PDB file of C-alpha atoms in Angstrom:
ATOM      1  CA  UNK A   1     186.488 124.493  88.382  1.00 41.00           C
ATOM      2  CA  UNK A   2     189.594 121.780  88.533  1.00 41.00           C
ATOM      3  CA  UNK A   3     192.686 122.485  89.006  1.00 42.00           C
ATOM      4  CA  UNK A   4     195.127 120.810  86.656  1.00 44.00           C
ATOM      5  CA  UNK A   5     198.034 120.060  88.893  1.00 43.00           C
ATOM      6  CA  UNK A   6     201.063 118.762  86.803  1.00 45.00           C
ATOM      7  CA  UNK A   7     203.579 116.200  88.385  1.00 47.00           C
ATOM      8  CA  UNK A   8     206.616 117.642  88.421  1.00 49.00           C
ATOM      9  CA  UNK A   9     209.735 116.758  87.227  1.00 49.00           C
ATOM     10  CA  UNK A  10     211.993 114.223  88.455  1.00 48.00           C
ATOM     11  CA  UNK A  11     214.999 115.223  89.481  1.00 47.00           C
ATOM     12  CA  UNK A  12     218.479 113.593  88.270  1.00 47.00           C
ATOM     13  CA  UNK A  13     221.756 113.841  89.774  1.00 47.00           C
ATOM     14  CA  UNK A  14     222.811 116.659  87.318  1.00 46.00           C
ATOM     15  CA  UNK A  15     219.661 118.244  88.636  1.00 46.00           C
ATOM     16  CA  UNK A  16     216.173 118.817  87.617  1.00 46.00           C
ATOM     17  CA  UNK A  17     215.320 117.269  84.199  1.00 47.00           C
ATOM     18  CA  UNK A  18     215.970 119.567  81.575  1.00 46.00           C
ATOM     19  CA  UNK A  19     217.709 121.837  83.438  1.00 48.00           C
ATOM     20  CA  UNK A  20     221.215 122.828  82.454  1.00 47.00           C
ATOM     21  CA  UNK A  21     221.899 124.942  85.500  1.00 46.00           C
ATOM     22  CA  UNK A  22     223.515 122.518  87.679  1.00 47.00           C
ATOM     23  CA  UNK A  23     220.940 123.525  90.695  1.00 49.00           C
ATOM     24  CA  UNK A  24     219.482 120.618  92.188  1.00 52.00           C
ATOM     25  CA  UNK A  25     215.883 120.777  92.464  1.00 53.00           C
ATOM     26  CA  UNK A  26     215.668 125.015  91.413  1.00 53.00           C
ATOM     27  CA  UNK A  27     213.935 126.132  88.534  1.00 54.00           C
ATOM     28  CA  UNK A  28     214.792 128.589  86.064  1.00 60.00           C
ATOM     29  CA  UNK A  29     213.814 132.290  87.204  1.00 59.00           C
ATOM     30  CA  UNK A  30     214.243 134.684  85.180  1.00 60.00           C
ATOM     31  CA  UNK A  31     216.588 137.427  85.913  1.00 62.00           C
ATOM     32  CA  UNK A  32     215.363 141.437  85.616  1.00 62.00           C
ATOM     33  CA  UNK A  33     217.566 144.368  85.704  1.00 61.00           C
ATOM     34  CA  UNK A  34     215.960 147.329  87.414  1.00 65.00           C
ATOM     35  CA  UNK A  35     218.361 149.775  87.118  1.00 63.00           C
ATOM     36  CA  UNK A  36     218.025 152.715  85.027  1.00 69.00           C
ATOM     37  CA  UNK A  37     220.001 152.695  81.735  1.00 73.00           C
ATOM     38  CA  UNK A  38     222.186 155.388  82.330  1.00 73.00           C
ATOM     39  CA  UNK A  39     223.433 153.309  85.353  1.00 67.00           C
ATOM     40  CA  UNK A  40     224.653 150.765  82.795  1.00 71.00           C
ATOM     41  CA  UNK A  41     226.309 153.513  80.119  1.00 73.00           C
ATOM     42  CA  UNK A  42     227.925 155.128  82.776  1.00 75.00           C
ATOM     43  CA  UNK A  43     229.360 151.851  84.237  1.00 73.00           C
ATOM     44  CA  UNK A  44     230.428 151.071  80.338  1.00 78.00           C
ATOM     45  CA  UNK A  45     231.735 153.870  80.188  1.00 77.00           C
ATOM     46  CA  UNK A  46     233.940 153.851  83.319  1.00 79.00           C
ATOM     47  CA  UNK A  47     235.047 150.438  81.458  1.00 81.00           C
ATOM     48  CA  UNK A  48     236.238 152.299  78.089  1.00 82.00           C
ATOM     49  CA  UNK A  49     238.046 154.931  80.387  1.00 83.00           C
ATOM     50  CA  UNK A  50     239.995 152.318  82.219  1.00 85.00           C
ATOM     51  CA  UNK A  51     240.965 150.526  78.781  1.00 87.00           C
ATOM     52  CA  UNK A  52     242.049 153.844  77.106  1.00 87.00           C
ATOM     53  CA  UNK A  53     244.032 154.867  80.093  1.00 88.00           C
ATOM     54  CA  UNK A  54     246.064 151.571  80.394  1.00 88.00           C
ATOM     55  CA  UNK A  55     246.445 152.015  76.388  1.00 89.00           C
ATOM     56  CA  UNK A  56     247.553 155.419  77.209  1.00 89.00           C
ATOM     57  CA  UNK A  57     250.375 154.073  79.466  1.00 89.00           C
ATOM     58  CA  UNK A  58     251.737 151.179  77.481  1.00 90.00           C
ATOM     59  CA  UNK A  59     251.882 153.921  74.664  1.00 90.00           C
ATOM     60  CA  UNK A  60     254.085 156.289  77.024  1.00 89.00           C
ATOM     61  CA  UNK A  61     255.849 153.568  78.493  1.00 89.00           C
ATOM     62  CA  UNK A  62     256.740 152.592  74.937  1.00 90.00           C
ATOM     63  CA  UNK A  63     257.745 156.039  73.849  1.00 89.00           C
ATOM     64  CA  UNK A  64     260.102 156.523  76.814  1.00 88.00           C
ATOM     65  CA  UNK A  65     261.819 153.339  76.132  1.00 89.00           C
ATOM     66  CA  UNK A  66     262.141 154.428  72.248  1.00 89.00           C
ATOM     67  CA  UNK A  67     263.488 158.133  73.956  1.00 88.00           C
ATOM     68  CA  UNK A  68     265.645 156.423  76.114  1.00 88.00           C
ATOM     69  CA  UNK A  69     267.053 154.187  73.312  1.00 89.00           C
ATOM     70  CA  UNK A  70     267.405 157.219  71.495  1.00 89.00           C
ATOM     71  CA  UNK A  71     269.314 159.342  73.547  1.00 87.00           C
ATOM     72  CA  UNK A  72     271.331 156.170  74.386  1.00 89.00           C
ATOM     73  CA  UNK A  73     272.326 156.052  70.955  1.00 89.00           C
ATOM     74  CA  UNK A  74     272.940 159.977  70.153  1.00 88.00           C
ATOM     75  CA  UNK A  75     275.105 159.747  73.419  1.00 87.00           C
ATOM     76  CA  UNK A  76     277.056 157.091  71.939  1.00 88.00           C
ATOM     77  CA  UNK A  77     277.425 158.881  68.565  1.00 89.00           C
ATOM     78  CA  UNK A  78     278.619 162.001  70.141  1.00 88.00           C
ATOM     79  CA  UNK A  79     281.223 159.728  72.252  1.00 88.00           C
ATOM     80  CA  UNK A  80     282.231 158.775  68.734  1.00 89.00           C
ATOM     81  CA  UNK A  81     282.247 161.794  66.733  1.00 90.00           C
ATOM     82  CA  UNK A  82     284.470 163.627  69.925  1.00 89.00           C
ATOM     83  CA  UNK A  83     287.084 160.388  69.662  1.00 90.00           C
ATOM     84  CA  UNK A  84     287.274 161.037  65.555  1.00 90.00           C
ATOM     85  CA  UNK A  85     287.935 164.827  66.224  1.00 89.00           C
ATOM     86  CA  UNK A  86     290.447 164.299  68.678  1.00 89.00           C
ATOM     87  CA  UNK A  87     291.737 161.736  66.490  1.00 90.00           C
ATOM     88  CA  UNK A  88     292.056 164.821  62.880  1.00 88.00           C
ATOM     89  CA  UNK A  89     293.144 167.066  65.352  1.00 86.00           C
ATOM     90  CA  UNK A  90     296.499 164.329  66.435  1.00 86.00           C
ATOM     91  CA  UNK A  91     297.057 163.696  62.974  1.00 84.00           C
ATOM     92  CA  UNK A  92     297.051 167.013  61.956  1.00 83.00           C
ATOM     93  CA  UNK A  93     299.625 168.017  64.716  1.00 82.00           C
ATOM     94  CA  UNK A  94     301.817 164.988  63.722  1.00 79.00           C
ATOM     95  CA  UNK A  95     301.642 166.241  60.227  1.00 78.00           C
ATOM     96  CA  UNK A  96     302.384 169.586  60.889  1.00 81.00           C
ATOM     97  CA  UNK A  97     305.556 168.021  62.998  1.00 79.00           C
ATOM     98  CA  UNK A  98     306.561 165.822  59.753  1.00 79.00           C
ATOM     99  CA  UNK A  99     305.878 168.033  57.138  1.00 80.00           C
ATOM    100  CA  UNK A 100     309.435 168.421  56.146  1.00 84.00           C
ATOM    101  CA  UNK A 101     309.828 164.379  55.329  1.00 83.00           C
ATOM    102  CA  UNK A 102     308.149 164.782  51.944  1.00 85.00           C
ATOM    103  CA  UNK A 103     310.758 167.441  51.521  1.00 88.00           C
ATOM    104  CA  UNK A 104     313.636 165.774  52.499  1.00 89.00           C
ATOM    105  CA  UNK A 105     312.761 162.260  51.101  1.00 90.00           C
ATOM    106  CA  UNK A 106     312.524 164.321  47.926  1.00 92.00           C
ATOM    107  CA  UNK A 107     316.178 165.451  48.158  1.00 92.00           C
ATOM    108  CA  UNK A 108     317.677 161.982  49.085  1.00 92.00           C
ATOM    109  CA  UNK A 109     315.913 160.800  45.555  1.00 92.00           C
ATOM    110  CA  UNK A 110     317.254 163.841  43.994  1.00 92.00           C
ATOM    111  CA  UNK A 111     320.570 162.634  45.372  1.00 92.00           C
ATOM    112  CA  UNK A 112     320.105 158.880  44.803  1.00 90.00           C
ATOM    113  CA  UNK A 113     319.802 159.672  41.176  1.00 89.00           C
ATOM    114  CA  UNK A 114     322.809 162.203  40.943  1.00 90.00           C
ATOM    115  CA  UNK A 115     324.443 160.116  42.439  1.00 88.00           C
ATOM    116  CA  UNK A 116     323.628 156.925  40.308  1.00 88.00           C
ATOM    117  CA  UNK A 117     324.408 159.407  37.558  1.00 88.00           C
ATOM    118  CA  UNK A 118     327.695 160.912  38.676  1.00 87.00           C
ATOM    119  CA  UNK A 119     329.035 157.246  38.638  1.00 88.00           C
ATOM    120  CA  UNK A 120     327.215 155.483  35.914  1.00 87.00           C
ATOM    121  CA  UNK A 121     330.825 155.520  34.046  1.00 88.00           C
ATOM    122  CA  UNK A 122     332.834 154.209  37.346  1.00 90.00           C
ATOM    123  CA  UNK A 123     335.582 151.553  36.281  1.00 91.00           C
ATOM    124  CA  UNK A 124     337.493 150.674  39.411  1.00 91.00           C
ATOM    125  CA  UNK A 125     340.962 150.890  37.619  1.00 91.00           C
ATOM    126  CA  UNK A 126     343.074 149.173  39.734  1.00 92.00           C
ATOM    127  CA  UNK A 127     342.588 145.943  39.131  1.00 92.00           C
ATOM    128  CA  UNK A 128     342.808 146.691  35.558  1.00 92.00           C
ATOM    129  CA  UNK A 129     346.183 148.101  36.173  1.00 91.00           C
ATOM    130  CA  UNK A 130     346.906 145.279  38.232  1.00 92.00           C
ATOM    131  CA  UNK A 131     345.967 142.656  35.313  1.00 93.00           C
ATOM    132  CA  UNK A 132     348.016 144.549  32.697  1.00 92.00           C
ATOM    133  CA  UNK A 133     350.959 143.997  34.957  1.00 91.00           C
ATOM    134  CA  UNK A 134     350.651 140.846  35.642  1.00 92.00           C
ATOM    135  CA  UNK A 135     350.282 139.556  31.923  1.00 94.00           C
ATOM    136  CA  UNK A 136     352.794 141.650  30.868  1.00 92.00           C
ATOM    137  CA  UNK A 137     355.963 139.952  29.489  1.00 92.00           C
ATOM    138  CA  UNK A 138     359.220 139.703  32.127  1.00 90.00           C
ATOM    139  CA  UNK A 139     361.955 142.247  31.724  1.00 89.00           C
ATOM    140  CA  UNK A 140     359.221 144.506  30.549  1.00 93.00           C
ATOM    141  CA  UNK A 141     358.613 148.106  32.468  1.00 92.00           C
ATOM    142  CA  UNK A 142     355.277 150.303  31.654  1.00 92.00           C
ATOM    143  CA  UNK A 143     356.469 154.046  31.376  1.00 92.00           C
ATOM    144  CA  UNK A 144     352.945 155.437  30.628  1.00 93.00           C
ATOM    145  CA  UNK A 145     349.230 155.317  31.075  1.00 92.00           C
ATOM    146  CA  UNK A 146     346.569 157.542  29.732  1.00 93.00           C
ATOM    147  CA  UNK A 147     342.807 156.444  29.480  1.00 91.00           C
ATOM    148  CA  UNK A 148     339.982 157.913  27.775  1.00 89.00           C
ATOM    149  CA  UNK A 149     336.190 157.052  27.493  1.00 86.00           C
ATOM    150  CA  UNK A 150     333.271 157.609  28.493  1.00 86.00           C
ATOM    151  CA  UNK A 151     331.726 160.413  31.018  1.00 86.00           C
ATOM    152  CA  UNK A 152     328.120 160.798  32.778  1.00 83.00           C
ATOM    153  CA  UNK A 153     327.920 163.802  30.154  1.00 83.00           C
ATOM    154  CA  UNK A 154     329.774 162.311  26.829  1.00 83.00           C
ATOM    155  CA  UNK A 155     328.693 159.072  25.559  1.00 82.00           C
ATOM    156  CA  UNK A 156     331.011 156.650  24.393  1.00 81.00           C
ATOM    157  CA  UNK A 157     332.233 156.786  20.919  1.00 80.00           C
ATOM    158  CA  UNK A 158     330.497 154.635  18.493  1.00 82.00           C
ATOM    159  CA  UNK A 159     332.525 151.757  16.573  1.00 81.00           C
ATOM    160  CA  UNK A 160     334.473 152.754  14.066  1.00 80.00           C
ATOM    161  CA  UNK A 161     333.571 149.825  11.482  1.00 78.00           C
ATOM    162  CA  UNK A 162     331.281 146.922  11.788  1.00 83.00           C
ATOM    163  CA  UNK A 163     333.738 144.380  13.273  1.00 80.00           C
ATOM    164  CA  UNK A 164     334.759 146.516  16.408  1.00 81.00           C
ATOM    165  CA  UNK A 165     332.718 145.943  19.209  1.00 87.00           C
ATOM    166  CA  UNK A 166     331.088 148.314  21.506  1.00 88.00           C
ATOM    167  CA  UNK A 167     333.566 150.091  24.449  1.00 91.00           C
ATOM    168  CA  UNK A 168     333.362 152.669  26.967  1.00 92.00           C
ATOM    169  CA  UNK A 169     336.955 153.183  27.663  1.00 93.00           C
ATOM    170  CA  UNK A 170     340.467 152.774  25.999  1.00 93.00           C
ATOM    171  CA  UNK A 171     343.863 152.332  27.521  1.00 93.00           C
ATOM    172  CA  UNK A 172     346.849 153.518  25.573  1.00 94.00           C
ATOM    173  CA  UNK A 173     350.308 152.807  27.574  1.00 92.00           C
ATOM    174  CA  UNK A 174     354.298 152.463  26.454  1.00 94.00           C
ATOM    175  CA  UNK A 175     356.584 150.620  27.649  1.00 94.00           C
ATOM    176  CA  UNK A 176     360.407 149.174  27.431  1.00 93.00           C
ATOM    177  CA  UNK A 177     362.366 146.045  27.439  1.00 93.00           C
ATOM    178  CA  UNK A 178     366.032 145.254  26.510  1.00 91.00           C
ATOM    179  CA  UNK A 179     364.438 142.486  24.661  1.00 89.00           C
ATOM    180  CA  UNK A 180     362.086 141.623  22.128  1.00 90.00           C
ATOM    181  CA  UNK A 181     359.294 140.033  23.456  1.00 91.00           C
ATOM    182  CA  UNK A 182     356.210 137.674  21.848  1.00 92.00           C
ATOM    183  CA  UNK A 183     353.726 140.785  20.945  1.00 92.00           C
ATOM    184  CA  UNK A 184     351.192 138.175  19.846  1.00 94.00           C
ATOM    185  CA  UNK A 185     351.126 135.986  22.689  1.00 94.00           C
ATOM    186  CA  UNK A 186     351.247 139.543  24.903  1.00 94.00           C
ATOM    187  CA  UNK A 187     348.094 140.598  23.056  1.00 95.00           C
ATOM    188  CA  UNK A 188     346.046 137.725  23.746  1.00 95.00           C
ATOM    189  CA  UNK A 189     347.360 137.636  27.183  1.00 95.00           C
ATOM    190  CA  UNK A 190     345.499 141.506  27.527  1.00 95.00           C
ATOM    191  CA  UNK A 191     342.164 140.259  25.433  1.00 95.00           C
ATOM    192  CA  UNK A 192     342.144 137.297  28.134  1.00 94.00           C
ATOM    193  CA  UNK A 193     341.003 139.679  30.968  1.00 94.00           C
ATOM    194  CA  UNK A 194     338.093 140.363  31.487  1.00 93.00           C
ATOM    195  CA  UNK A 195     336.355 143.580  30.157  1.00 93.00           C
ATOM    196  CA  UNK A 196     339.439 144.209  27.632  1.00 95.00           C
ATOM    197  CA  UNK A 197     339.253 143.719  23.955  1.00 94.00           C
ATOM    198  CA  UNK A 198     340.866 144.170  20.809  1.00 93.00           C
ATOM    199  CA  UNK A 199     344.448 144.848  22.580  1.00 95.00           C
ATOM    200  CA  UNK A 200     346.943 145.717  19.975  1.00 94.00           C
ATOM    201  CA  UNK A 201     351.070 145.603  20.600  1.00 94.00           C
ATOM    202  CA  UNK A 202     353.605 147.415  18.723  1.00 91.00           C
ATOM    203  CA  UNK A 203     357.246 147.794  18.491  1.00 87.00           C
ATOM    204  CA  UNK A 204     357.390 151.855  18.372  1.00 82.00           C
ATOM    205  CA  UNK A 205     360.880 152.560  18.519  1.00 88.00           C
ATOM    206  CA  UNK A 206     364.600 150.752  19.028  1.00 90.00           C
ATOM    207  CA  UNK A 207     367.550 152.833  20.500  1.00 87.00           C
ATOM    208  CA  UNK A 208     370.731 152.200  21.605  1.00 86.00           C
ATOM    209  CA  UNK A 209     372.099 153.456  25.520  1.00 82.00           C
ATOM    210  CA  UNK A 210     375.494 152.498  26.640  1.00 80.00           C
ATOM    211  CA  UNK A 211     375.851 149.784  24.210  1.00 81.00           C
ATOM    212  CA  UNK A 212     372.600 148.095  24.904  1.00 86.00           C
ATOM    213  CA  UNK A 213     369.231 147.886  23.132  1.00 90.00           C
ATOM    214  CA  UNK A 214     366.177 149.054  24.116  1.00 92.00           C
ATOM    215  CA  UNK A 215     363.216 148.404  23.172  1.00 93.00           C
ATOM    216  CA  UNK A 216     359.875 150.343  23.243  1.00 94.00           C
ATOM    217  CA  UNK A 217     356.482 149.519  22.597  1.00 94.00           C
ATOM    218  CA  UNK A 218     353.267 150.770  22.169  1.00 94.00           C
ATOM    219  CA  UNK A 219     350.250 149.160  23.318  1.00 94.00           C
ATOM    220  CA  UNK A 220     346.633 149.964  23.380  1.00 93.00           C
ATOM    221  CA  UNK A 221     343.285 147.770  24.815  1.00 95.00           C
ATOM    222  CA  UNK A 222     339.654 148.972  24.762  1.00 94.00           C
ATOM    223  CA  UNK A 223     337.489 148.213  27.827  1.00 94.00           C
ATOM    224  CA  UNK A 224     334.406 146.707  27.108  1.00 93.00           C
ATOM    225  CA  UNK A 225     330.855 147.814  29.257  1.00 91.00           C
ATOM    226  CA  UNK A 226     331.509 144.462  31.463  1.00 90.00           C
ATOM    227  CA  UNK A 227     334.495 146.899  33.438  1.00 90.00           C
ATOM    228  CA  UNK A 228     331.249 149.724  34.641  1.00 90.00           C
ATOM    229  CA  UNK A 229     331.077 149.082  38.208  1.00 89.00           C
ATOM    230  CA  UNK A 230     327.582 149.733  38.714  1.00 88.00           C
ATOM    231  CA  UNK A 231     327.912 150.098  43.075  1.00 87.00           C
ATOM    232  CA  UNK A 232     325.249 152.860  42.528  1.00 85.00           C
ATOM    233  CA  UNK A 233     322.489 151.070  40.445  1.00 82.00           C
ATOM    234  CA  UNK A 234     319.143 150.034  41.829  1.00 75.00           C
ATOM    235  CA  UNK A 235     317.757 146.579  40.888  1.00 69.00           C
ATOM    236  CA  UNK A 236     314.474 146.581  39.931  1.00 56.00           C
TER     237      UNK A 236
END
């Protein structure tokens, strides 16, 4: 019998020749695990425990953080909902205090328009009055006045023919001189103020006192709308 005896490898820096292992001048030995297999379930199963329990806490570390957030949030909503109450509740006290204003602002606009009713037809008169006297003729004296027109309940009266204009008032006065005056140039002194038209002058009557003359005249001059004051009108 001869024994074949086989040279063996040579060994490299990396280690033996063909072997990956990195040990210098080992062989490969094969490796042989004695243990029972229920050694090795129970160990893999001691694994699976371990990774189910740390699953188990990140899941209720999670859920606390989402419950904390949570009641964060509901605490801040009640904070809120407790502000908006207090807040109706204020309101509804400081309406309770001003619940007359709507009442009252309604009676100053009730009054606001009687009012702007009541002197829709105001003509401040005197100076009217004034102007008559001023364009009157010298030597001439005014012994009467009486005006008519227009109220907040009568409307004016309409024109009596197509060339009369529209007016809302007429003056009617007499008056005297001891001499004759210019009617003509007296009316258009009266149509020259404004807010009078169609003035008319008349010689009514001529008597005699204590040897002189007098004369009287009647006189008449429609106001026109221009003379409404208007203090109580709201623009716009």
């Amino acid at each position: 019998m001869s024994t074949l005896l086989k040279r063996p490898a040579a060994v490299t820096r990396g280690g033996a020749r063909g072997d990956k292992s990195g040990t210098v001048g080992l062989p490969k030995v094969a490796q042989v695990n004695l243990l029972p297999q229920q050694y090795a379930d129970r160990y893999a199963l001691g694994g699976l425990k371990r990774r189910l329990a740390f699953a188990l806490v990140v899941v209720l570390a999670l859920a606390g953080a989402v419950y904390a957030s949570t009641l964060t949030q509901l605490s801040a909503a009640q904070g809120r909902a407790e502000k908006a109450e207090q807040e109706t509740t204020r309101l509804l006290q400081a309406q309770q205090q001003y619940s007359e204003v709507p009442v009252v602002l309604g009676q100053l606009a009730r009054a606001r328009d009687a009012r702007e009713l009541g002197m829709s037809t105001e003509i401040l008169w005197a100076p009217y009055l004034g102007a008559i006297g001023t364009v009157m003729p010298a030597g001439v004296t005014i012994t009467q006045v009486v005006m008519d027109g227009a109220t907040p309940q009568l409307a004016p009266a309409p024109p009596t023919h197509p060339l009369q204009e529209v007016s809302v008032a007429t003056l009617r006065f007499e008056a005297r001189s001891t001499v004759m005056v210019d009617t003509a140039a007296w009316i258009d002194a009266l149509n020259g103020v404004p807010g009078f038209q169609e003035a008319w002058v008349a010689v009514a009557d001529v008597d005699e006192r204590a040897g002189e003359t007098i004369y009287k005249y009647t006189s008449s001059v429609r106001v026109s709308p221009l003379a409404y004051a208007s203090r109580f009108v709201e623009e716009g």
